[in-house]
């Protein structure tokens, strides 16, 4: 489906297979794995059984080698290895911030690079996942927005980020698989199987890219992440963040059903047109009406409005009051997340002072709407909100010109 946008989105395109001619099973639906096995020559009954087992090993146990899939007949494992792989993105760099935040620069099979970030907190661990390489939307406060959109990530590349994070955090369950009926081997690892005590508890689709411009692949990936016989993350622990792709919001609620976050960042047309240029296409009223109609939003599952605090741009008391008025006018079950601006090289904005951010937050709180101030995380490794950009990708000529012009205008 072609979705109108600031610049028309590109498709995922043909990505070379990571395993040569072998098919990567990561990102396929259960049905997709079954068909792949049938196409490779298994009869329908065997394909059904093996696909169920393989699914469990990939998504419940984090196994990447068919040889380790101990309930699959030993003789069949080399046959699978010749035809299929269980892929992972390549890690180009992995960094750890002084506050424990981790950032990975990953490479796809075709060499395209994208980032993911893990943010540990006392009571949760949140993985910030990318949906595209680059972004079309050019939000002015966002470093990713200075990259051109290279391509969409596939469902496999999106879910691959979650798998890789669990590898890196070392939290796949260990031990025997009680649910496997036909273990024909004794080489399973020892220990007790446990899925408790997860470090990775939440996922936010807030990395590089606009997820609703890559709807089908994001949906496919999140369905896998939510599947009960696998990663089994509840939809309540997953948040999809959009800059306001209004025509896709209802579908996101109906077909994916995860929590919604909206990058609002301004309360009037002039400023939002500047900060989030998509606003020129889908204005604030249209966006808030789509939020009011978002399936599943209620006081227990509120919509999060992200609001980046930019000095003398969108941070006045009047802005805070207007934000409250809009939320009330549209009767939105909402909370506001105030994000102190995270600087990056070439950025034309400054962060509001801590006093200003607090005053802004107080006005919203006093109206009965929650407005916590987000603690910046991972700034020292450029992992904070709006700072992601795959370092290897240079900005386009037009982008460099725009940055130079804006710097000049800001100076003069
Ligand atoms: S905030 Fe999101 S949608 Fe906007 S430019 Fe950055 S990555 Fe793209």
XYZ file of C-alpha atoms and ligand atoms in Angstrom:
420
model
C 0.000 0.000 0.000
C 1.369 3.410 -0.959
C 1.139 5.803 1.956
C 1.343 9.494 1.186
C 4.139 11.198 3.042
C 6.508 14.114 3.074
C 8.562 12.086 0.656
C 6.978 8.872 -0.523
C 8.276 5.980 1.517
C 10.466 3.420 -0.171
C 9.898 -0.289 0.018
C 12.059 -2.789 1.808
C 13.606 -3.727 -1.520
C 15.542 -6.862 -2.234
C 18.012 -7.558 0.511
C 20.702 -10.123 -0.267
C 20.322 -13.242 1.810
C 22.705 -13.336 4.754
C 23.305 -17.063 4.416
C 24.059 -17.074 0.671
C 21.204 -18.950 -0.961
C 19.870 -20.169 2.349
C 16.588 -18.762 3.610
C 16.648 -16.800 6.869
C 13.758 -18.047 8.986
C 13.778 -15.034 11.337
C 10.863 -12.745 10.582
C 8.729 -15.385 8.838
C 5.339 -16.173 10.331
C 4.786 -19.723 11.638
C 2.907 -20.358 8.417
C 5.841 -18.895 6.478
C 8.281 -21.312 8.132
C 5.948 -24.214 7.378
C 5.681 -23.244 3.696
C 9.451 -22.785 3.442
C 9.961 -26.306 4.786
C 7.374 -27.704 2.394
C 8.918 -25.898 -0.548
C 12.251 -27.418 0.425
C 10.695 -30.886 0.191
C 9.134 -31.891 3.504
C 5.653 -33.375 3.370
C 2.821 -31.355 4.927
C 2.721 -33.295 8.200
C 6.468 -33.126 8.800
C 6.592 -29.452 7.816
C 3.885 -28.644 10.345
C 5.639 -30.450 13.187
C 9.112 -29.133 12.371
C 7.916 -25.555 11.936
C 6.375 -25.662 15.406
C 9.605 -26.982 16.905
C 11.823 -24.526 15.013
C 9.625 -21.587 16.035
C 9.988 -22.558 19.660
C 13.780 -22.863 19.401
C 14.175 -19.534 17.596
C 11.891 -17.400 19.711
C 11.707 -19.166 23.047
C 15.243 -20.422 23.371
C 17.221 -18.051 21.176
C 18.986 -20.880 19.362
C 20.698 -20.038 16.070
C 22.107 -23.464 15.106
C 19.907 -26.298 13.915
C 22.371 -28.665 15.551
C 21.260 -27.347 18.936
C 17.580 -28.097 18.232
C 17.611 -31.337 20.151
C 14.043 -32.440 19.568
C 14.597 -32.470 15.829
C 15.881 -35.790 14.521
C 19.667 -35.736 14.318
C 19.621 -36.822 10.689
C 17.442 -33.882 9.715
C 19.617 -31.149 11.218
C 22.265 -31.052 8.427
C 19.429 -30.973 5.894
C 18.045 -27.871 7.600
C 21.508 -26.272 7.897
C 22.054 -26.649 4.146
C 18.852 -24.811 3.328
C 18.106 -22.366 6.124
C 19.687 -20.048 8.641
C 18.522 -18.375 11.844
C 20.077 -14.969 11.271
C 21.179 -12.102 13.442
C 22.190 -8.586 12.442
C 25.963 -8.033 12.443
C 27.169 -5.904 15.353
C 29.356 -3.094 13.966
C 29.901 -1.372 17.309
C 28.503 -1.809 20.809
C 28.798 0.996 23.345
C 27.904 1.282 27.005
C 27.081 4.645 28.613
C 28.185 5.624 32.091
C 24.513 5.319 33.096
C 24.268 1.726 31.834
C 22.467 2.532 28.585
C 23.751 0.419 25.706
C 23.766 1.269 22.036
C 24.491 -1.034 19.124
C 25.240 -0.067 15.553
C 24.025 -2.983 13.481
C 24.517 -3.948 9.857
C 22.044 -5.751 7.651
C 23.057 -8.341 5.060
C 23.314 -5.603 2.414
C 25.588 -3.507 4.665
C 22.934 -0.930 5.615
C 23.372 0.248 9.173
C 20.874 1.065 11.892
C 20.932 1.453 15.649
C 19.165 0.052 18.679
C 19.372 1.146 22.306
C 18.762 -0.685 25.581
C 17.819 1.432 28.588
C 17.972 -0.387 31.932
C 15.954 0.968 34.844
C 15.366 -0.325 38.350
C 12.026 -1.925 37.500
C 12.256 -2.447 33.750
C 14.521 -2.704 30.730
C 13.428 -0.980 27.555
C 14.686 -1.753 24.084
C 14.353 1.102 21.596
C 13.999 -0.512 18.177
C 14.505 0.985 14.707
C 12.051 0.489 11.857
C 13.926 2.150 8.983
C 17.458 2.976 7.882
C 17.254 6.777 7.989
C 13.937 8.606 7.913
C 11.908 10.701 5.491
C 10.386 12.985 8.045
C 13.221 15.418 8.861
C 11.978 16.372 12.311
C 14.195 19.342 13.078
C 15.215 18.294 16.594
C 16.146 14.767 15.537
C 19.550 13.609 14.376
C 18.045 10.669 12.462
C 16.026 13.214 10.500
C 19.255 14.516 8.947
C 19.763 11.152 7.244
C 17.997 10.428 4.025
C 15.742 7.401 4.110
C 17.711 4.502 2.722
C 15.161 1.756 3.088
C 12.621 0.124 5.344
C 13.781 -2.648 7.633
C 12.187 -6.054 7.090
C 10.196 -7.838 9.801
C 13.205 -10.129 10.267
C 15.554 -7.183 10.729
C 13.187 -5.590 13.245
C 12.617 -8.734 15.297
C 16.329 -9.530 14.870
C 17.088 -6.499 17.057
C 15.067 -8.022 19.885
C 16.760 -11.403 19.459
C 20.201 -9.814 19.437
C 19.419 -7.801 22.561
C 18.417 -10.973 24.389
C 21.653 -12.617 23.194
C 23.679 -9.668 24.477
C 21.845 -9.568 27.787
C 22.305 -13.318 28.161
C 18.723 -13.905 29.132
C 17.548 -16.783 27.000
C 16.176 -19.571 29.170
C 18.567 -22.431 29.828
C 17.933 -26.123 30.334
C 15.700 -28.793 28.892
C 12.480 -28.141 27.079
C 9.677 -29.707 29.067
C 7.226 -29.092 26.235
C 9.130 -31.167 23.693
C 7.600 -34.554 23.174
C 10.062 -36.191 20.867
C 13.567 -35.565 22.197
C 15.684 -38.153 20.466
C 18.989 -37.141 21.887
C 20.718 -36.726 25.209
C 22.855 -33.748 24.299
C 20.540 -31.074 25.656
C 22.133 -28.592 28.036
C 21.778 -29.071 31.717
C 20.045 -26.798 34.184
C 16.542 -25.666 34.805
C 14.395 -24.002 32.291
C 13.226 -20.562 33.372
C 11.694 -17.601 31.595
C 11.467 -15.410 34.677
C 13.556 -12.426 35.675
C 13.761 -10.792 32.308
C 15.984 -7.766 31.816
C 14.296 -6.823 28.562
C 10.723 -6.111 29.642
C 9.531 -3.367 27.280
C 9.905 -2.450 23.636
C 9.467 0.982 22.131
C 9.349 1.500 18.379
C 11.141 4.826 18.764
C 14.505 4.168 17.153
C 15.397 5.269 13.672
C 12.478 5.778 11.307
C 8.721 6.283 11.281
C 7.161 2.882 12.016
C 3.830 3.707 10.379
C 5.632 4.271 7.071
C 6.734 0.655 7.308
C 3.453 -0.714 8.574
C 3.431 -4.288 7.289
C 6.956 -5.160 8.380
C 6.523 -3.515 11.797
C 3.234 -5.340 12.270
C 4.805 -8.670 11.267
C 7.702 -8.151 13.669
C 5.517 -7.132 16.608
C 3.162 -10.076 16.054
C 6.187 -12.342 16.422
C 7.370 -10.487 19.522
C 3.904 -10.864 21.104
C 3.465 -14.544 20.177
C 2.823 -16.557 23.346
C 5.105 -19.429 22.324
C 8.163 -17.277 21.888
C 9.259 -13.898 23.104
C 5.751 -13.514 24.537
C 5.894 -9.831 25.330
C 2.496 -8.397 26.213
C 1.067 -5.687 23.972
C 0.886 -3.561 27.109
C 4.663 -3.545 27.236
C 5.117 -2.427 23.650
C 4.773 1.165 22.481
C 4.689 2.359 18.911
C 5.678 5.970 18.435
C 4.492 7.953 15.436
C 5.122 11.488 14.287
C 1.500 11.577 13.234
C 0.853 9.418 10.177
C -2.872 9.911 10.664
C -4.198 7.525 7.965
C -2.384 4.566 9.529
C -3.193 5.170 13.193
C -6.539 3.375 13.341
C -5.061 0.352 11.568
C -2.171 0.320 14.018
C -4.637 0.168 16.905
C -6.853 -2.458 15.322
C -4.244 -4.730 13.761
C -1.299 -4.430 16.150
C -3.004 -3.163 19.319
C 0.068 -1.895 21.157
C 0.337 1.341 23.162
C 0.518 4.543 21.171
C 2.962 7.399 21.596
C 2.717 10.541 19.489
C 5.581 12.951 18.810
C 3.608 16.137 19.343
C 6.344 18.624 20.312
C 4.285 21.767 19.631
C 0.755 23.073 20.112
C 0.328 25.414 17.191
C 0.640 25.038 13.460
C 3.518 27.424 12.909
C 5.880 25.791 15.391
C 4.833 22.215 14.690
C 5.200 22.800 10.940
C 8.791 23.737 11.696
C 9.683 21.043 14.219
C 7.721 18.134 12.746
C 7.278 18.934 9.033
C 4.751 16.101 8.639
C 2.376 18.532 10.360
C 2.005 20.336 7.038
C 0.300 17.226 5.762
C -1.590 16.075 8.860
C -2.311 18.993 11.169
C -2.681 19.012 14.934
C -6.501 18.841 14.946
C -6.557 15.891 12.559
C -3.862 14.176 14.606
C -5.641 14.663 17.925
C -8.932 13.460 16.444
C -7.119 10.281 15.305
C -5.751 9.894 18.845
C -9.255 10.236 20.296
C -10.377 7.424 17.976
C -7.345 5.180 18.662
C -8.683 1.697 19.401
C -7.916 0.489 22.901
C -6.931 3.831 24.418
C -8.474 4.403 27.829
C -7.423 5.635 31.238
C -5.630 2.377 31.945
C -3.814 2.545 28.589
C -3.192 6.202 27.970
C -1.690 7.742 24.870
C 1.731 9.252 25.494
C 2.437 12.646 23.988
C 6.152 13.161 23.532
C 7.166 16.788 23.892
C 10.778 17.830 23.363
C 11.681 20.944 25.359
C 13.309 23.522 23.070
C 14.459 26.812 24.531
C 12.266 29.777 23.489
C 10.563 27.664 20.855
C 7.813 25.586 22.423
C 8.414 25.870 26.168
C 6.352 28.841 27.448
C 3.639 28.735 30.102
C 1.146 29.595 27.366
C 2.304 26.533 25.388
C 1.779 24.329 28.442
C -1.722 25.728 28.978
C -2.599 25.239 25.324
C -1.395 21.644 25.521
C -3.733 21.030 28.459
C -6.601 22.711 26.601
C -6.103 20.533 23.528
C -5.926 17.310 25.541
C -9.145 18.244 27.341
C -10.903 19.427 24.186
C -10.342 16.044 22.551
C -11.048 14.157 25.823
C -7.830 12.231 25.428
C -6.717 9.646 27.964
C -3.221 11.081 27.883
C 0.054 11.514 29.635
C 2.778 13.880 28.510
C 6.419 12.885 28.396
C 8.671 15.928 28.584
C 12.007 15.302 26.903
C 14.856 17.733 27.590
C 16.386 18.297 24.148
C 19.396 16.079 23.533
C 21.959 17.986 21.482
C 23.832 16.604 18.471
C 26.422 18.096 16.099
C 24.775 20.682 13.851
C 21.551 20.958 15.860
C 19.969 24.415 15.718
C 18.096 24.203 19.017
C 19.044 24.449 22.642
C 17.498 22.652 25.574
C 15.125 24.611 27.823
C 16.532 25.359 31.274
C 15.704 22.849 34.046
C 13.566 25.532 35.773
C 11.568 26.109 32.570
C 11.018 22.387 32.086
C 9.832 22.060 35.688
C 7.461 25.028 35.371
C 6.035 23.564 32.156
C 5.580 20.190 33.826
C 3.884 21.767 36.871
C 1.239 23.506 34.767
C 0.290 20.215 33.152
C 0.355 18.270 36.422
C -1.856 20.892 38.070
C -4.515 20.272 35.454
C -4.594 16.601 36.465
C -2.516 15.261 33.589
C 0.692 13.379 34.282
C 3.757 15.103 32.790
C 6.981 13.486 33.994
C 10.318 14.839 32.835
C 12.322 12.158 31.110
C 15.832 11.747 32.459
C 18.205 11.865 29.510
C 19.876 8.490 29.084
C 22.985 7.576 27.176
C 23.823 11.128 26.051
C 27.568 10.394 26.288
C 27.280 7.710 23.605
C 24.706 9.622 21.505
C 22.042 7.087 22.430
C 19.462 9.497 23.835
C 16.138 10.336 22.249
C 16.606 12.048 18.876
C 20.350 11.381 18.739
C 20.406 8.178 16.736
C 22.155 8.174 13.443
C 24.239 5.468 11.883
C 27.628 7.142 11.851
C 28.676 5.583 8.601
C 25.879 7.322 6.715
C 26.774 10.776 5.548
C 24.081 13.451 5.207
C 22.993 14.284 1.670
C 24.350 17.414 -0.016
C 20.938 19.091 0.376
C 20.967 18.226 4.049
C 24.421 19.753 4.571
C 23.217 22.898 2.784
C 20.128 23.063 4.965
C 22.161 22.669 8.169
C 24.571 25.401 7.026
C 21.684 27.733 6.156
C 19.963 27.151 9.461
C 23.180 27.709 11.397
C 23.730 30.931 9.485
C 20.168 32.105 10.169
C 20.513 31.246 13.869
C 23.722 33.288 14.078
C 22.468 36.266 12.250
S 11.737 11.940 15.275
Fe 11.310 9.950 14.320
S 10.046 10.490 12.526
Fe 11.078 12.393 13.144
S 12.977 12.445 11.925
Fe 13.467 11.455 13.908
S 13.282 9.263 13.454
Fe 12.173 10.353 11.817
